[in-house]
Each structure stands twice: as C-alpha cells, then as structure tokens.
Amino acid sequence: MRGVREETMAFEYVLALHPMSNEMLKVQISDGSSTVLVSDLDSGPDGICVDPTRTYVYWTNMGKPRLPDRRPPTSDADLDFYRQNGSLERAGLDGSGRTEILPEGSFVTGKQLAGAWGRERLYWSDREGAAVRSARVDGTDMRDEVVVATTAVGRRDLLNQCVGVAVDEVNGYLYWTQKGPPKGGMGRIFRTPLDGVPGSRVIEVLWSNLPEPIDLEIDVVDGLLYWTDRGAPPLGNTLNRAEIPAAGKPGGDITVVSQGYREAIGLAVDKGAGVAYVGDLSGAIRAVKLDGTGEHVIFTAPGFLTGIAGV
C-alpha cells in the first residue's frame, strides 16, 4: 500500500484509483481480473492506504479542478487545483460504509496518503496547499505537519508543492517529496522528525535535482526508501531505491529498479513477495521483482491510474 505493510504476508490484490471512471478498482494479482469496489468517486481520488487489520481503505480527494476557458484540457497542467476543496474518505474493504472523515474544503489538494497506525494517524501531502498534513483516523485533530509556503504566490511555486509521503514510526521520521516543475530536474526528497512543534523541527534535504519524484514507500526493516519518478528519462519514468541515510547525512546512491513508464505515479511494495507494484498514466500496473530479475504488466485500465495499495 502507499505506506509499507509491516507483515510479510504477500498481497492478494491491488486497489487502484481510476479517476476517469470515478472508481476504486480491486485487481486480483493472480489473474489480473478486476471489479469495482467503490464508485462515484467524482472529486479526483489520488492517495490511498489500507490499515494493517484490513478493516478500512482510506483515500484522499484532490477536489474538482477549474477547467481552462474555451477549450478542453490537453494535460493535467491545464487543470487548476488551487481551490480549497480537498477531502478524505474511508470505506470497508468490501466497499461498504463509505464515510467522509474530512469534508470537502478541509485542505486544498490531497495527494499521497500514508498511515501511522501505532499513532492512529493519517498523513498526506497537500500539493497546491504546499504542505504535509495529518489527522487521526476518524478525521479529528487535523494538523499541519510541514508548511512549505503560506502565501498564494508561494503555493503556486511548483518547487514548494508536496506530493509523496511516507512515515517511519520506528525511527520517528516523516518523509515527503516536492517534485518541482514537470520534467524540470528540480525534485527533492525531505525528512523531518515526527515529533516536535511543527515549524521548529529540523528539515533535511536527502536528495535533490531529481527528475520529478512522486510517491514514496519506506522499508524500515532493511532501511530502504522506494519512489516513483514521472520525470524525463533516463532517470525519470522510473522506480527507484536508495538506502536511508543516518540522521544529518545526505542521501547516497540511487538504484533504478525499473524504467520505461508513462508517467510513473502509484507505488505499493510487497516485501513478502519481493515485488513492487507501479501504476502509471497509461493505466497499467506493473509487477516488478525487487531483485531485478523480471517484471510484467498485471492489469491495464482505460485511461490513467493514480494511487494504488496492496492488500
């Protein structure tokens, strides 16, 4: 899921957000078949995670964008997400009991979502809000964990916009990406302590000048960070891995685990099976062996996918 599972049980299926059909899809890993788990997701679903008890699936909504005047949009760059209309929802793993736990307008644009289950909190990046935020799993006690920009001008600076997020409860760190301009080679990955007063915590830049880093996954046991990158090849449109540096140290060498994506976005790392699942804007979900011995497409949806989670 978007936020690493601690157990070693291999995934049975992948949940994928499909904004073009306004659906959450349940994709069986064994045969690639799919069913609709939740429908009528008409507010730009993007980030997704599943609690370790397999009780609930949670997801963020970006909110409905403003469309360009007098012409249809040609890419996501034409969509204006600066209105504060993001929200956060949950449902049972059978799709029942859909509940809005943070209503529309609680934040600006919900992106990747991760669970800190020992703290009973959810963390997400707010892209056009230029922030990382958190709330309890029932939606109470919403907090600003990291605020990169506070003015309208600052929030429109693409260098300030947060996209990916991951939580390390064992060592007490919060990680996030700021992707920078499309294909700009100015993306960065950051880290800050989970505890402490927001605004006074030390913020470390671990990697910089990345093509366009998007979603994160953390492997606390082996000390590894995985991320997708939708930037320009050869280092972009990739799945990447690197060792997590010690406190106060910069990030080191990056290994490209897989490449050749069409705008790599969603990521779910299955340690039990030694496989990462990567979704992209072609609508494909690719299963990639973490040891580099092979990969294949398990499913393709018409149109693009955003967040994915393994269960």
GROMACS .gro file of C-alpha atoms in nm:
model
  311
    1MET     CA    1   0.000   0.000   0.000
    2ARG     CA    2   0.108   0.361  -0.009
    3GLY     CA    3   0.274   0.326   0.330
    4VAL     CA    4   0.464  -0.002   0.384
    5ARG     CA    5   0.298  -0.305   0.547
    6GLU     CA    6   0.488  -0.446   0.844
    7GLU     CA    7   0.372  -0.804   0.799
    8THR     CA    8   0.538  -1.037   0.550
    9MET     CA    9   0.219  -1.181   0.401
   10ALA     CA   10   0.216  -1.136   0.024
   11PHE     CA   11  -0.051  -0.920  -0.134
   12GLU     CA   12  -0.359  -1.090  -0.279
   13TYR     CA   13  -0.487  -0.791  -0.473
   14VAL     CA   14  -0.419  -0.429  -0.554
   15LEU     CA   15  -0.664  -0.145  -0.503
   16ALA     CA   16  -0.628   0.120  -0.773
   17LEU     CA   17  -0.788   0.462  -0.803
   18HIS     CA   18  -0.922   0.526  -1.153
   19PRO     CA   19  -1.035   0.890  -1.181
   20MET     CA   20  -1.157   0.856  -1.540
   21SER     CA   21  -1.434   0.618  -1.431
   22ASN     CA   22  -1.465   0.768  -1.081
   23GLU     CA   23  -1.398   0.425  -0.935
   24MET     CA   24  -1.175   0.233  -0.699
   25LEU     CA   25  -1.082  -0.095  -0.868
   26LYS     CA   26  -0.992  -0.423  -0.700
   27VAL     CA   27  -0.736  -0.606  -0.916
   28GLN     CA   28  -0.655  -0.971  -0.846
   29ILE     CA   29  -0.282  -1.025  -0.870
   30SER     CA   30  -0.317  -1.392  -0.965
   31ASP     CA   31  -0.511  -1.340  -1.289
   32GLY     CA   32  -0.543  -0.963  -1.346
   33SER     CA   33  -0.921  -0.965  -1.320
   34SER     CA   34  -1.085  -0.656  -1.174
   35THR     CA   35  -1.405  -0.549  -1.003
   36VAL     CA   36  -1.535  -0.211  -0.889
   37LEU     CA   37  -1.500  -0.174  -0.512
   38VAL     CA   38  -1.621   0.187  -0.473
   39SER     CA   39  -1.793   0.402  -0.737
   40ASP     CA   40  -1.895   0.767  -0.774
   41LEU     CA   41  -1.552   0.899  -0.679
   42ASP     CA   42  -1.603   1.226  -0.863
   43SER     CA   43  -1.365   1.452  -0.667
   44GLY     CA   44  -1.028   1.344  -0.806
   45PRO     CA   45  -0.925   1.045  -0.589
   46ASP     CA   46  -0.548   1.027  -0.556
   47GLY     CA   47  -0.387   0.884  -0.241
   48ILE     CA   48  -0.484   0.550  -0.088
   49CYS     CA   49  -0.383   0.328   0.203
   50VAL     CA   50  -0.523   0.028   0.390
   51ASP     CA   51  -0.498  -0.026   0.765
   52PRO     CA   52  -0.300  -0.332   0.877
   53THR     CA   53  -0.607  -0.504   1.022
   54ARG     CA   54  -0.762  -0.491   0.672
   55THR     CA   55  -1.068  -0.318   0.810
   56TYR     CA   56  -1.069   0.009   0.616
   57VAL     CA   57  -0.936   0.164   0.299
   58TYR     CA   58  -0.871   0.538   0.315
   59TRP     CA   59  -0.825   0.779   0.025
   60THR     CA   60  -0.766   1.146  -0.044
   61ASN     CA   61  -0.950   1.354  -0.300
   62MET     CA   62  -0.783   1.635  -0.489
   63GLY     CA   63  -1.113   1.816  -0.540
   64LYS     CA   64  -1.271   1.918  -0.868
   65PRO     CA   65  -1.042   2.147  -1.069
   66ARG     CA   66  -1.121   2.459  -1.264
   67LEU     CA   67  -1.106   2.387  -1.636
   68PRO     CA   68  -0.947   2.612  -1.898
   69ASP     CA   69  -1.170   2.865  -2.073
   70ARG     CA   70  -1.296   2.799  -2.425
   71ARG     CA   71  -1.101   2.477  -2.486
   72PRO     CA   72  -1.080   2.124  -2.347
   73PRO     CA   73  -0.780   2.041  -2.126
   74THR     CA   74  -0.493   1.872  -2.306
   75SER     CA   75  -0.297   1.758  -1.997
   76ASP     CA   76  -0.310   1.777  -1.619
   77ALA     CA   77  -0.113   2.101  -1.646
   78ASP     CA   78  -0.434   2.261  -1.778
   79LEU     CA   79  -0.627   2.176  -1.461
   80ASP     CA   80  -0.637   2.435  -1.182
   81PHE     CA   81  -0.645   2.267  -0.838
   82TYR     CA   82  -0.589   2.580  -0.630
   83ARG     CA   83  -0.940   2.592  -0.488
   84GLN     CA   84  -0.957   2.458  -0.132
   85ASN     CA   85  -1.185   2.160  -0.193
   86GLY     CA   86  -0.980   1.854  -0.094
   87SER     CA   87  -1.129   1.580   0.125
   88LEU     CA   88  -1.053   1.246   0.290
   89GLU     CA   89  -1.277   0.937   0.289
   90ARG     CA   90  -1.281   0.576   0.403
   91ALA     CA   91  -1.479   0.260   0.336
   92GLY     CA   92  -1.475  -0.101   0.443
   93LEU     CA   93  -1.261  -0.340   0.239
   94ASP     CA   94  -1.580  -0.475   0.086
   95GLY     CA   95  -1.666  -0.123  -0.032
   96SER     CA   96  -1.943  -0.073   0.223
   97GLY     CA   97  -1.981   0.203   0.480
   98ARG     CA   98  -1.831   0.483   0.276
   99THR     CA   99  -1.771   0.778   0.509
  100GLU     CA  100  -1.628   1.125   0.458
  101ILE     CA  101  -1.396   1.175   0.755
  102LEU     CA  102  -1.260   1.513   0.642
  103PRO     CA  103  -1.520   1.702   0.438
  104GLU     CA  104  -1.465   1.891   0.117
  105GLY     CA  105  -1.268   2.207   0.183
  106SER     CA  106  -1.066   2.071   0.476
  107PHE     CA  107  -0.747   2.126   0.274
  108VAL     CA  108  -0.651   2.216  -0.080
  109THR     CA  109  -0.535   1.917  -0.289
  110GLY     CA  110  -0.499   1.568  -0.139
  111LYS     CA  111  -0.214   1.360  -0.280
  112GLN     CA  112  -0.033   1.054  -0.141
  113LEU     CA  113  -0.170   0.915   0.184
  114ALA     CA  114   0.014   0.705   0.445
  115GLY     CA  115  -0.088   0.556   0.778
  116ALA     CA  116   0.099   0.577   1.107
  117TRP     CA  117  -0.108   0.304   1.263
  118GLY     CA  118   0.063   0.297   1.603
  119ARG     CA  119  -0.030   0.664   1.638
  120GLU     CA  120  -0.373   0.610   1.479
  121ARG     CA  121  -0.298   0.893   1.238
  122LEU     CA  122  -0.311   0.951   0.864
  123TYR     CA  123  -0.053   1.168   0.685
  124TRP     CA  124  -0.093   1.317   0.340
  125SER     CA  125   0.066   1.568   0.107
  126ASP     CA  126  -0.139   1.872   0.009
  127ARG     CA  127   0.012   1.971  -0.325
  128GLU     CA  128  -0.142   2.310  -0.401
  129GLY     CA  129  -0.155   2.374  -0.027
  130ALA     CA  130   0.226   2.336  -0.021
  131ALA     CA  131   0.207   2.132   0.299
  132VAL     CA  132   0.205   1.791   0.464
  133ARG     CA  133  -0.088   1.740   0.699
  134SER     CA  134  -0.216   1.473   0.937
  135ALA     CA  135  -0.530   1.377   1.126
  136ARG     CA  136  -0.649   1.096   1.347
  137VAL     CA  137  -0.802   0.805   1.158
  138ASP     CA  138  -1.150   0.931   1.247
  139GLY     CA  139  -1.073   1.274   1.098
  140THR     CA  140  -1.030   1.461   1.425
  141ASP     CA  141  -0.724   1.663   1.533
  142MET     CA  142  -0.609   1.771   1.187
  143ARG     CA  143  -0.261   1.925   1.199
  144ASP     CA  144  -0.017   2.098   0.969
  145GLU     CA  145   0.299   1.888   0.996
  146VAL     CA  146   0.505   2.078   0.739
  147VAL     CA  147   0.407   2.407   0.575
  148VAL     CA  148   0.637   2.498   0.287
  149ALA     CA  149   0.459   2.816   0.175
  150THR     CA  150   0.191   3.034   0.330
  151THR     CA  151   0.116   3.288   0.056
  152ALA     CA  152  -0.078   3.240  -0.266
  153VAL     CA  153   0.236   3.321  -0.465
  154GLY     CA  154   0.444   3.073  -0.268
  155ARG     CA  155   0.188   2.796  -0.305
  156ARG     CA  156   0.190   2.842  -0.682
  157ASP     CA  157   0.567   2.792  -0.695
  158LEU     CA  158   0.598   2.432  -0.817
  159LEU     CA  159   0.917   2.387  -0.615
  160ASN     CA  160   0.710   2.421  -0.297
  161GLN     CA  161   0.440   2.168  -0.380
  162CYS     CA  162   0.436   1.840  -0.183
  163VAL     CA  163   0.325   1.515  -0.347
  164GLY     CA  164   0.454   1.193  -0.191
  165VAL     CA  165   0.463   1.100   0.178
  166ALA     CA  166   0.588   0.811   0.394
  167VAL     CA  167   0.601   0.758   0.770
  168ASP     CA  168   0.868   0.576   0.973
  169GLU     CA  169   0.713   0.518   1.314
  170VAL     CA  170   1.005   0.302   1.433
  171ASN     CA  171   1.266   0.575   1.398
  172GLY     CA  172   1.028   0.867   1.422
  173TYR     CA  173   1.056   1.034   1.081
  174LEU     CA  174   0.827   1.182   0.819
  175TYR     CA  175   0.940   1.176   0.453
  176TRP     CA  176   0.792   1.365   0.159
  177THR     CA  177   0.860   1.467  -0.199
  178GLN     CA  178   0.848   1.807  -0.367
  179LYS     CA  179   0.851   1.720  -0.735
  180GLY     CA  180   0.922   2.061  -0.886
  181PRO     CA  181   0.820   2.161  -1.240
  182PRO     CA  182   0.731   1.889  -1.493
  183LYS     CA  183   1.046   1.728  -1.633
  184GLY     CA  184   1.239   2.002  -1.454
  185GLY     CA  185   1.513   1.802  -1.281
  186MET     CA  186   1.449   2.000  -0.961
  187GLY     CA  187   1.271   1.740  -0.749
  188ARG     CA  188   1.365   1.676  -0.387
  189ILE     CA  189   1.303   1.427  -0.106
  190PHE     CA  190   1.287   1.558   0.251
  191ARG     CA  191   1.280   1.424   0.606
  192THR     CA  192   1.179   1.569   0.943
  193PRO     CA  193   1.110   1.422   1.289
  194LEU     CA  194   0.755   1.307   1.352
  195ASP     CA  195   0.754   1.465   1.696
  196GLY     CA  196   0.811   1.824   1.798
  197VAL     CA  197   0.642   2.154   1.732
  198PRO     CA  198   0.562   2.200   1.360
  199GLY     CA  199   0.769   2.484   1.222
  200SER     CA  200   1.056   2.423   1.463
  201ARG     CA  201   1.159   2.073   1.356
  202VAL     CA  202   1.482   2.020   1.166
  203ILE     CA  203   1.413   1.955   0.796
  204GLU     CA  204   1.671   1.760   0.597
  205VAL     CA  205   1.701   1.757   0.218
  206LEU     CA  206   1.805   1.399   0.143
  207TRP     CA  207   1.810   1.404  -0.238
  208SER     CA  208   1.786   1.696  -0.478
  209ASN     CA  209   1.796   1.760  -0.853
  210LEU     CA  210   1.577   1.455  -0.915
  211PRO     CA  211   1.374   1.443  -1.239
  212GLU     CA  212   1.027   1.455  -1.077
  213PRO     CA  213   0.980   1.229  -0.769
  214ILE     CA  214   0.621   1.135  -0.687
  215ASP     CA  215   0.513   0.859  -0.445
  216LEU     CA  216   0.720   0.710  -0.163
  217GLU     CA  217   0.736   0.375   0.016
  218ILE     CA  218   0.961   0.303   0.313
  219ASP     CA  219   1.113  -0.031   0.414
  220VAL     CA  220   1.204   0.028   0.777
  221VAL     CA  221   1.348  -0.320   0.837
  222ASP     CA  222   1.604  -0.303   0.555
  223GLY     CA  223   1.650   0.073   0.574
  224LEU     CA  224   1.538   0.145   0.217
  225LEU     CA  225   1.331   0.414   0.052
  226TYR     CA  226   1.147   0.349  -0.276
  227TRP     CA  227   0.991   0.611  -0.500
  228THR     CA  228   0.834   0.661  -0.839
  229ASP     CA  229   0.953   0.938  -1.070
  230ARG     CA  230   0.749   1.075  -1.361
  231GLY     CA  231   1.024   1.300  -1.494
  232ALA     CA  232   1.231   1.282  -1.810
  233PRO     CA  233   1.425   0.963  -1.893
  234PRO     CA  234   1.674   0.811  -1.838
  235LEU     CA  235   1.647   0.883  -1.464
  236GLY     CA  236   1.277   0.970  -1.480
  237ASN     CA  237   0.975   0.750  -1.553
  238THR     CA  238   1.136   0.506  -1.315
  239LEU     CA  239   1.103   0.309  -0.994
  240ASN     CA  240   1.394   0.394  -0.767
  241ARG     CA  241   1.552   0.267  -0.446
  242ALA     CA  242   1.814   0.406  -0.209
  243GLU     CA  243   1.947   0.340   0.139
  244ILE     CA  244   1.802   0.569   0.404
  245PRO     CA  245   2.084   0.788   0.536
  246ALA     CA  246   2.166   0.835   0.903
  247ALA     CA  247   2.036   1.147   1.075
  248GLY     CA  248   2.209   1.457   0.946
  249LYS     CA  249   2.354   1.280   0.643
  250PRO     CA  250   2.251   1.333   0.279
  251GLY     CA  251   2.105   1.055   0.068
  252GLY     CA  252   2.350   0.844  -0.129
  253ASP     CA  253   2.349   0.641  -0.449
  254ILE     CA  254   2.018   0.573  -0.621
  255THR     CA  255   1.936   0.242  -0.791
  256VAL     CA  256   1.692   0.246  -1.082
  257VAL     CA  257   1.490  -0.071  -1.023
  258SER     CA  258   1.261  -0.036  -1.326
  259GLN     CA  259   1.213   0.214  -1.608
  260GLY     CA  260   1.015   0.289  -1.922
  261TYR     CA  261   0.692   0.408  -1.760
  262ARG     CA  262   0.444   0.658  -1.894
  263GLU     CA  263   0.443   0.898  -1.600
  264ALA     CA  264   0.502   0.661  -1.304
  265ILE     CA  265   0.277   0.752  -1.010
  266GLY     CA  266   0.134   0.490  -0.771
  267LEU     CA  267   0.354   0.253  -0.572
  268ALA     CA  268   0.288  -0.048  -0.349
  269VAL     CA  269   0.583  -0.251  -0.217
  270ASP     CA  270   0.514  -0.614  -0.123
  271LYS     CA  271   0.807  -0.730   0.087
  272GLY     CA  272   0.650  -1.071   0.142
  273ALA     CA  273   0.663  -1.146  -0.231
  274GLY     CA  274   0.968  -0.935  -0.313
  275VAL     CA  275   0.764  -0.734  -0.564
  276ALA     CA  276   0.679  -0.368  -0.618
  277TYR     CA  277   0.362  -0.269  -0.800
  278VAL     CA  278   0.380   0.052  -1.002
  279GLY     CA  279   0.091   0.232  -1.169
  280ASP     CA  280   0.125   0.500  -1.435
  281LEU     CA  281  -0.077   0.730  -1.656
  282SER     CA  282  -0.108   0.464  -1.928
  283GLY     CA  283  -0.345   0.281  -1.693
  284ALA     CA  284  -0.105  -0.009  -1.644
  285ILE     CA  285   0.001  -0.170  -1.318
  286ARG     CA  286   0.340  -0.334  -1.347
  287ALA     CA  287   0.474  -0.601  -1.107
  288VAL     CA  288   0.848  -0.552  -1.062
  289LYS     CA  289   1.070  -0.802  -0.881
  290LEU     CA  290   1.280  -0.617  -0.627
  291ASP     CA  291   1.588  -0.825  -0.708
  292GLY     CA  292   1.578  -0.704  -1.067
  293THR     CA  293   1.506  -1.044  -1.222
  294GLY     CA  294   1.191  -0.951  -1.411
  295GLU     CA  295   0.868  -0.755  -1.442
  296HIS     CA  296   0.533  -0.779  -1.617
  297VAL     CA  297   0.205  -0.591  -1.651
  298ILE     CA  298  -0.072  -0.744  -1.439
  299PHE     CA  299  -0.354  -0.508  -1.540
  300THR     CA  300  -0.434  -0.220  -1.772
  301ALA     CA  301  -0.727   0.017  -1.726
  302PRO     CA  302  -0.859   0.251  -1.995
  303GLY     CA  303  -0.715   0.590  -1.905
  304PHE     CA  304  -0.484   0.672  -1.618
  305LEU     CA  305  -0.447   0.547  -1.260
  306THR     CA  306  -0.341   0.746  -0.955
  307GLY     CA  307  -0.283   0.581  -0.617
  308ILE     CA  308  -0.253   0.208  -0.560
  309ALA     CA  309  -0.245  -0.006  -0.245
  310GLY     CA  310  -0.169  -0.373  -0.192
  311VAL     CA  311  -0.380  -0.595   0.031
   0.00000   0.00000   0.00000
